N, CA, C and O of each residue as an XYZ file, in Angstrom:
240
protein
N      69.045   -175.904     52.040
C      69.810   -176.831     51.239
C      69.132   -177.030     49.886
O      69.806   -177.080     48.857
N      67.820   -177.141     49.881
C      67.105   -177.311     48.617
C      67.384   -176.142     47.677
O      67.675   -176.349     46.499
N      67.299   -174.925     48.187
C      67.537   -173.742     47.354
C      68.969   -173.734     46.824
O      69.202   -173.363     45.674
N      69.918   -174.136     47.649
C      71.321   -174.200     47.222
C      71.489   -175.185     46.063
O      72.155   -174.873     45.076
N      70.895   -176.356     46.178
C      71.003   -177.361     45.118
C      70.334   -176.860     43.849
O      70.909   -176.956     42.765
N      69.126   -176.327     43.973
C      68.405   -175.831     42.789
C      69.156   -174.685     42.116
O      69.153   -174.583     40.889
N      69.790   -173.832     42.894
C      70.533   -172.696     42.349
C      71.788   -173.146     41.609
O      72.087   -172.644     40.525
N      72.519   -174.086     42.190
C      73.785   -174.524     41.612
C      73.649   -175.620     40.562
O      74.536   -175.797     39.727
N      72.546   -176.351     40.601
C      72.324   -177.458     39.668
C      70.884   -177.395     39.153
O      70.063   -178.239     39.513
N      70.570   -176.401     38.311
C      69.180   -176.188     37.891
C      68.565   -177.357     37.124
O      67.341   -177.485     37.091
N      69.374   -178.204     36.512
C      68.840   -179.340     35.758
C      68.692   -180.595     36.608
O      68.200   -181.616     36.127
N      69.112   -180.527     37.866
C      69.054   -181.684     38.750
C      67.676   -181.777     39.399
O      67.110   -180.773     39.830
N      67.154   -182.982     39.461
C      65.867   -183.204     40.120
C      66.089   -183.275     41.628
O      66.928   -184.035     42.110
N      65.330   -182.476     42.359
C      65.429   -182.443     43.817
C      64.118   -182.951     44.389
O      63.047   -182.464     44.028
N      64.199   -183.922     45.272
C      63.005   -184.476     45.908
C      63.169   -184.365     47.413
O      64.173   -184.800     47.977
N      62.177   -183.780     48.049
C      62.202   -183.644     49.504
C      61.330   -184.717     50.128
O      60.234   -185.009     49.650
N      61.831   -185.290     51.188
C      61.081   -186.295     51.920
C      61.168   -185.940     53.394
O      62.261   -185.797     53.942
N      60.035   -185.802     54.024
C      60.015   -185.415     55.432
C      60.622   -186.509     56.291
O      60.239   -187.676     56.204
N      61.578   -186.110     57.125
C      62.225   -187.059     58.029
C      61.526   -187.098     59.373
O      60.521   -186.421     59.589
N      62.067   -187.889     60.260
C      61.501   -188.022     61.603
C      62.585   -187.778     62.641
O      63.755   -188.097     62.432
N      62.178   -187.217     63.742
C      63.047   -187.074     64.913
C      64.320   -186.282     64.619
O      65.354   -186.525     65.242
N      64.260   -185.340     63.678
C      65.405   -184.488     63.397
C      66.485   -185.105     62.525
O      67.552   -184.516     62.356
N      66.225   -186.284     61.969
C      67.191   -186.924     61.075
C      67.171   -186.189     59.744
O      66.103   -185.870     59.221
N      68.352   -185.921     59.196
C      68.487   -185.168     57.952
C      69.498   -185.890     57.077
O      70.639   -186.101     57.489
N      69.083   -186.275     55.856
C      69.969   -187.003     54.947
C      69.861   -186.404     53.552
O      68.811   -185.898     53.157
N      70.964   -186.469     52.815
C      70.986   -186.030     51.423
C      71.561   -187.179     50.604
O      72.623   -187.714     50.921
N      70.835   -187.552     49.535
C      71.262   -188.635     48.655
C      71.493   -188.102     47.252
O      70.817   -187.171     46.816
N      72.447   -188.690     46.548
C      72.693   -188.397     45.139
C      72.813   -189.731     44.429
O      73.693   -190.532     44.743
N      71.927   -189.970     43.473
C      71.906   -191.239     42.733
C      71.866   -192.443     43.666
O      72.539   -193.446     43.430
N      71.072   -192.335     44.724
C      70.897   -193.442     45.649
C      71.988   -193.603     46.693
O      71.901   -194.492     47.540
N      73.019   -192.758     46.650
C      74.112   -192.832     47.621
C      73.996   -191.682     48.610
O      73.816   -190.530     48.218
N      74.100   -192.003     49.894
C      74.027   -190.956     50.914
C      75.307   -190.131     50.873
O      76.409   -190.666     50.990
N      75.143   -188.802     50.703
C      76.310   -187.923     50.681
C      76.376   -187.048     51.927
O      77.389   -186.392     52.171
N      75.310   -187.033     52.712
C      75.311   -186.292     53.970
C      74.263   -186.895     54.883
O      73.180   -187.265     54.430
N      74.575   -186.995     56.156
C      73.614   -187.482     57.127
C      73.797   -186.779     58.464
O      74.920   -186.518     58.895
N      72.692   -186.480     59.104
C      72.710   -185.849     60.421
C      71.744   -186.595     61.323
O      70.587   -186.822     60.969
N      72.232   -186.969     62.480
C      71.401   -187.582     63.509
C      71.425   -186.633     64.699
O      72.504   -186.216     65.121
N      70.270   -186.281     65.252
C      70.248   -185.367     66.391
C      71.222   -185.805     67.485
O      71.420   -186.997     67.716
N      71.807   -184.851     68.131
C      72.774   -185.031     69.214
C      74.156   -185.458     68.725
O      75.126   -185.361     69.477
N      74.266   -185.930     67.477
C      75.551   -186.424     66.982
C      76.069   -185.663     65.776
O      77.153   -185.967     65.277
N      75.328   -184.691     65.302
C      75.786   -184.004     64.105
C      75.114   -182.666     63.937
O      74.240   -182.282     64.714
N      75.530   -181.976     62.923
C      74.958   -180.670     62.639
C      74.462   -180.651     61.202
O      74.742   -181.560     60.421
N      73.731   -179.614     60.871
C      73.289   -179.461     59.498
C      74.483   -179.058     58.648
O      75.470   -178.544     59.175
N      74.410   -179.283     57.342
C      75.559   -178.954     56.491
C      75.840   -177.459     56.491
O      74.923   -176.638     56.535
N      77.126   -177.119     56.440
C      77.509   -175.713     56.330
C      77.170   -175.237     54.919
O      76.979   -176.051     54.016
N      77.097   -173.945     54.736
C      76.778   -173.391     53.423
C      77.815   -173.866     52.405
O      79.019   -173.745     52.630
N      77.346   -174.397     51.307
C      78.213   -174.868     50.233
C      78.689   -176.303     50.378
O      79.260   -176.852     49.435
N      78.472   -176.923     51.520
C      78.971   -178.286     51.748
C      78.319   -179.301     50.815
O      79.006   -180.154     50.251
N      77.005   -179.218     50.647
C      76.313   -180.163     49.772
C      76.724   -179.927     48.321
O      76.938   -180.882     47.575
N      76.834   -178.661     47.916
C      77.285   -178.339     46.558
C      78.655   -178.956     46.304
O      78.875   -179.560     45.253
N      79.570   -178.815     47.243
C      80.914   -179.390     47.098
C      80.853   -180.906     46.935
O      81.545   -181.469     46.086
N      80.035   -181.562     47.738
C      79.932   -183.019     47.670
C      79.350   -183.466     46.332
O      79.820   -184.441     45.747
N      78.329   -182.761     45.843
C      77.734   -183.107     44.553
C      78.758   -182.914     43.441
O      78.904   -183.782     42.580
N      79.460   -181.799     43.447
C      80.470   -181.544     42.418
C      81.563   -182.608     42.449
O      82.008   -183.064     41.395
N      81.996   -183.005     43.628
C      83.013   -184.053     43.744
C      82.513   -185.379     43.188
O      83.242   -186.067     42.473
N      81.278   -185.740     43.510
C      80.727   -187.005     43.013
C      80.541   -186.966     41.505
O      80.807   -187.958     40.826
N      80.094   -185.849     40.976
C      79.885   -185.734     39.535
C      81.221   -185.759     38.794
O      81.298   -186.252     37.669
N      82.257   -185.236     39.413
C      83.577   -185.243     38.804
C      84.217   -186.617     38.797
O      85.124   -186.882     38.008
N      83.745   -187.497     39.678
C      84.302   -188.850     39.783
C      83.557   -189.864     38.936
O      83.855   -191.056     38.999
N      82.601   -189.416     38.151
C      81.812   -190.358     37.333
C      82.481   -190.627     36.015
O      81.961   -191.393     35.204
């Protein structure tokens, strides 16, 4: 996911923070745009985070 964001948005700052217990979250400007909790979700499909970022940026 990090490589996808860096590739599609080279000017965007990407910060990684190690999660616990398999929890995976993606935030944009302080808003959660993706979240995964073990047993209840999956990791984002290819391009899903890019789509969400583009949608949020288009709504600003």
